[in-house]
Short mmCIF file of C-alpha atoms in Angstrom, two decimals:
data_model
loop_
_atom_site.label_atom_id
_atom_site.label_comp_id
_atom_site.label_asym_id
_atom_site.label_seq_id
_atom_site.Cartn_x
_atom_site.Cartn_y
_atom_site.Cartn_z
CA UNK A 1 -120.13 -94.01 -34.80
CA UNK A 2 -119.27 -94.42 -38.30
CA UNK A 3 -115.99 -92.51 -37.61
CA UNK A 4 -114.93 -94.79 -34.79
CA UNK A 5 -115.35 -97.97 -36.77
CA UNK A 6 -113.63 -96.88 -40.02
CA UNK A 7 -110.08 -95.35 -37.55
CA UNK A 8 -110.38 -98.56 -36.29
CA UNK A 9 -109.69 -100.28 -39.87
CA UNK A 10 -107.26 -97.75 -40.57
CA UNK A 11 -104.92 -98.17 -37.77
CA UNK A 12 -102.36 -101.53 -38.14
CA UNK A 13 -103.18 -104.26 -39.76
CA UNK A 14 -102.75 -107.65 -38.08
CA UNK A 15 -100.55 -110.42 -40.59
CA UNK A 16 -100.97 -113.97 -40.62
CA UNK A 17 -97.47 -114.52 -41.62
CA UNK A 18 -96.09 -112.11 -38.69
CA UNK A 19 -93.22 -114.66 -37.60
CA UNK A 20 -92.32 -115.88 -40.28
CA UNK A 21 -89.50 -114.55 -42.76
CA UNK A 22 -89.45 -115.60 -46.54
CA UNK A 23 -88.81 -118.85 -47.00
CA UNK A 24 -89.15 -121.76 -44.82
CA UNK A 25 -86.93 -124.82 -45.24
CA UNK A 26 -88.09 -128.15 -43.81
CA UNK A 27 -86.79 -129.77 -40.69
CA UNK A 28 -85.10 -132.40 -42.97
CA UNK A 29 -83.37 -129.98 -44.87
CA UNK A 30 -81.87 -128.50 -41.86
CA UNK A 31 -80.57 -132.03 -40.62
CA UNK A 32 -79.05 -132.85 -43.68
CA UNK A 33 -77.21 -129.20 -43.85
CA UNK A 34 -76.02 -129.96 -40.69
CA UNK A 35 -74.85 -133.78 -41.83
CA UNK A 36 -72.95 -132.19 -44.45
CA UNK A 37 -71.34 -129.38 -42.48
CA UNK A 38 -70.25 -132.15 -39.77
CA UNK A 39 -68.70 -134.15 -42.31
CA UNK A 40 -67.07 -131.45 -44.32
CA UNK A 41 -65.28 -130.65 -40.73
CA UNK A 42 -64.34 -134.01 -39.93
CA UNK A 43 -62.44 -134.12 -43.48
CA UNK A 44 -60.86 -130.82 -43.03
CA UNK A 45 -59.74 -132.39 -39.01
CA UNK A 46 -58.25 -135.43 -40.99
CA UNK A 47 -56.42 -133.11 -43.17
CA UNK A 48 -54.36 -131.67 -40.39
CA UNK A 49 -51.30 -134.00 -39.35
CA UNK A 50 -50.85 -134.77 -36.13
CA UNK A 51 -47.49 -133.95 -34.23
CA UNK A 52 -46.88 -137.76 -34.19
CA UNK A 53 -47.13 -138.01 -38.30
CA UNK A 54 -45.13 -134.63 -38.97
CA UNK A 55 -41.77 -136.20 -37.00
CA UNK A 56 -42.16 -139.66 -38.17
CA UNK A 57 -41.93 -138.15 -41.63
CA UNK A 58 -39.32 -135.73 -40.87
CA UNK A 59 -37.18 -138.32 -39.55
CA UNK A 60 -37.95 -140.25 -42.68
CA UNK A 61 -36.46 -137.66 -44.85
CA UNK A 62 -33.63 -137.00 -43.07
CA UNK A 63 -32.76 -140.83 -42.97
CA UNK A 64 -33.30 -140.80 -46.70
CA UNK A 65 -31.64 -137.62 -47.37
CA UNK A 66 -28.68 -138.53 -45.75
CA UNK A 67 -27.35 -140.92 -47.95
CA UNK A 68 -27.70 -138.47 -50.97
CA UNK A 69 -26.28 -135.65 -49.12
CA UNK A 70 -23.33 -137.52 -48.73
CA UNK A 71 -23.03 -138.43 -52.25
CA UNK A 72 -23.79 -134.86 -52.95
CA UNK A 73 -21.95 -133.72 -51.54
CA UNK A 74 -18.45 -134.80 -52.99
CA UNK A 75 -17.52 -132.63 -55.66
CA UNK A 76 -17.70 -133.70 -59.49
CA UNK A 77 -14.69 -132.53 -61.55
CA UNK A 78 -15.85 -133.14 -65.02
CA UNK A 79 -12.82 -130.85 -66.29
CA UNK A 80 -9.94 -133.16 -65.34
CA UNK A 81 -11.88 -135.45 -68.20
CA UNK A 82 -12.70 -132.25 -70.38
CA UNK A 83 -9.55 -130.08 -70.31
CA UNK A 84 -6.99 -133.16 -72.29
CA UNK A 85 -9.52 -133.42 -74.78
CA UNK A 86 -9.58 -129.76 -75.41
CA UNK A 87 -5.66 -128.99 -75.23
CA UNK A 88 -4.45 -126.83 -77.78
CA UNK A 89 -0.80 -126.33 -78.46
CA UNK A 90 0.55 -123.21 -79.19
CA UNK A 91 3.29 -122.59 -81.20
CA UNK A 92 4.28 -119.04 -81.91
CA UNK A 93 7.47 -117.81 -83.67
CA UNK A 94 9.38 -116.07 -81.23
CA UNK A 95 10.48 -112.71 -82.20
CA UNK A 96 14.20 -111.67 -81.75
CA UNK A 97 14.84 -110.54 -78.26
CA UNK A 98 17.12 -107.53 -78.13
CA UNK A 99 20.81 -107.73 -75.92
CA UNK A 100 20.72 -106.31 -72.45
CA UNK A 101 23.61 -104.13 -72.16
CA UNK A 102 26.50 -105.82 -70.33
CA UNK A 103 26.53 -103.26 -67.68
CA UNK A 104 22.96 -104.08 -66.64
CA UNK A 105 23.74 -107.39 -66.39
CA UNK A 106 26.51 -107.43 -64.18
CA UNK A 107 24.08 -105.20 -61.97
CA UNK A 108 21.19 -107.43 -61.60
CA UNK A 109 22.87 -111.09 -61.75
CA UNK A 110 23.78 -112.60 -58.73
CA UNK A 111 26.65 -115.43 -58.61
CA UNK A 112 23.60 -118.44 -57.13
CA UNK A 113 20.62 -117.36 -59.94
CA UNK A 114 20.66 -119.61 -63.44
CA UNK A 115 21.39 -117.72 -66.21
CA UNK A 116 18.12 -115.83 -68.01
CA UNK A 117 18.42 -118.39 -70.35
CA UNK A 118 15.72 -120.70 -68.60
CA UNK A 119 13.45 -117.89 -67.93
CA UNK A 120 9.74 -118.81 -68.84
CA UNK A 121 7.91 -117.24 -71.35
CA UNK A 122 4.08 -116.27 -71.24
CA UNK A 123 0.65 -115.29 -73.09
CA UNK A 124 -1.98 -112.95 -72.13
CA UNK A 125 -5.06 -114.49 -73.93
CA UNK A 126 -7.47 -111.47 -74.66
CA UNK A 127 -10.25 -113.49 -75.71
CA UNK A 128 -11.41 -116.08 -78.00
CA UNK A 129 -14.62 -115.51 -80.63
CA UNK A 130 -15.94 -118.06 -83.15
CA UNK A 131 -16.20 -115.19 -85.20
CA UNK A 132 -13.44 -113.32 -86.77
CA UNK A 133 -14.69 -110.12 -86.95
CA UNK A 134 -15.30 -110.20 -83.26
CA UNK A 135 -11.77 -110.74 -83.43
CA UNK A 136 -10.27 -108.48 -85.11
CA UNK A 137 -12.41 -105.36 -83.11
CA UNK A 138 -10.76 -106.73 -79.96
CA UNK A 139 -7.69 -106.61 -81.49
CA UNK A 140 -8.07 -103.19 -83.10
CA UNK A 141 -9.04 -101.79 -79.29
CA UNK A 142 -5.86 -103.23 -78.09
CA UNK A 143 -3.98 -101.62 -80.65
CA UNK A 144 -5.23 -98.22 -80.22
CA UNK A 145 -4.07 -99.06 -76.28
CA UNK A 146 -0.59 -99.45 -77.34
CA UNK A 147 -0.39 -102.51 -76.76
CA UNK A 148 0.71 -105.29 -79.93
CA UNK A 149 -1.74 -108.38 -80.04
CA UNK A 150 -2.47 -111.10 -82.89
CA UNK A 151 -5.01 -113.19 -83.42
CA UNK A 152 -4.30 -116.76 -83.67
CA UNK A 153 -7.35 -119.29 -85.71
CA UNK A 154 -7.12 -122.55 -83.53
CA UNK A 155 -9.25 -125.48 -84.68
CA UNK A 156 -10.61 -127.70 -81.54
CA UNK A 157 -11.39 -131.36 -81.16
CA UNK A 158 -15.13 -130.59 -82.59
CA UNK A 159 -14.24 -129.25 -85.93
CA UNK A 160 -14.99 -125.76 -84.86
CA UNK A 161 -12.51 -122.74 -85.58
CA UNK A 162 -11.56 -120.52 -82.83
CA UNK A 163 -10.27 -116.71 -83.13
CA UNK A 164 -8.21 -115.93 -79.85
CA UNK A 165 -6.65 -112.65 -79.40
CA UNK A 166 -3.46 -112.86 -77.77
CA UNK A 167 -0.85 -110.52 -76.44
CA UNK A 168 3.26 -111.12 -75.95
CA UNK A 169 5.35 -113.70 -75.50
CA UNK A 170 6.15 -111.98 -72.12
CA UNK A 171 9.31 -112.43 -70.86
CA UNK A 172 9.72 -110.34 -67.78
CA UNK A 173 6.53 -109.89 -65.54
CA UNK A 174 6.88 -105.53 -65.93
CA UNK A 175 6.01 -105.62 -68.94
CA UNK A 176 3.15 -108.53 -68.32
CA UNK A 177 1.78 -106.56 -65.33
CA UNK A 178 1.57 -103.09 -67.38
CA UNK A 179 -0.32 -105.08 -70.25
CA UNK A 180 -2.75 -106.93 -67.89
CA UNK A 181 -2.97 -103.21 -66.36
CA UNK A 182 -4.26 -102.18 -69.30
CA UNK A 183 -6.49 -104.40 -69.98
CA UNK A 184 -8.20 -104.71 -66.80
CA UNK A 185 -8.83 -101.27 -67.40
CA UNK A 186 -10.52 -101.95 -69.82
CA UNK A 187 -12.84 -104.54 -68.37
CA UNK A 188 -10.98 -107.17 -70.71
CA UNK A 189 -10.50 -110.74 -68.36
CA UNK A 190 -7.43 -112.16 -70.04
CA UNK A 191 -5.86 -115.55 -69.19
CA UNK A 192 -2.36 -116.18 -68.41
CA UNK A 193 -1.08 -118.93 -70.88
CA UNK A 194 2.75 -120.35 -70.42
CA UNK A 195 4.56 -121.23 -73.60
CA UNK A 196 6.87 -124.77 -73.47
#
């Protein structure tokens, strides 16, 4: 009998605490977890707007918006007020145009056209630099194109001093279009000036 009593000690043992897990929070705990969770929802609910408040305010802004759309937009020229103050005169001497042959002017003159007399003359502007040496490379480039530019020091209404490379006077538009040719091939944005 001794055998039978000790397998019966050996076998499972019965817990106490067989239900229960860990810890154990009490029932007023739980209530105010729940207290917080329900309120912590009800903000989050309040957060949302409702369809109502979304196109009230969207109707707002557009109302409001409008009025500065509208005054938007109309364009701003601030150059018409910039460009006079900026105006630079230039005044090159001319160089001595050679005589067209009388031949080739019988040829190309018609009896209605003015005489070339009053033909206008023009500037390709290959850039300007503050600094000279900047300048003076440009101008160098363009020389090893063919092409003959000078560099003309301009002083603007601020007191500062301006190097602008510049190519011509141009007087027929061949040899204008072969020397903007040229330098749009060479990624070189030059600006058509006319002389007075």
């Amino acid at each position: 009998m001794t055998s039978r009593s000790n397998n019966s000690r050996r076998g499972a043992s019965k817990s106490t605490n067989a239900g229960k897990s860990g810890v154990s929070l009490p029932n007023w705990a739980w209530l105010l977890a729940g207290l917080v969770i329900g309120v912590f929802a009800a903000f989050l609910a309040g957060l949302t707007p409702s369809v109502k408040d979304v196109r009230s305010v969207a109707g707002q802004v557009q109302s409001s918006s409008g009025d500065e759309q509208k005054k938007d937009n109309q364009p701003v020229f601030d150059f018409y007020t910039l460009l006079p103050e900026s105006e630079v005169t230039v005044s090159i001497a001319e160089p001595e145009l050679k005589p067209e042959p009388v031949s080739a002017r019988k040829t190309e003159s018609k009896p209605d056209q003015k005489p070339a007399a009053s033909a206008k003359k023009y500037l390709l502007q290959a850039g300007s630099f503050r600094s000279d040496k900047d300048a003076e490379r440009l101008r160098a480039q363009l020389l090893l194109e063919g092409l003959t530019p000078k560099v003309e020091k301009v002083s603007v209404g601020t007191g500062e001093t301006w190097h602008r490379v510049q190519l011509g006077p141009f007087t027929d538009r061949a040899s204008l279009h072969n020397a903007q040719e040229v330098l749009a091939s060479k990624n070189i944005d030059s600006l058509l000036l006319q002389l007075k």
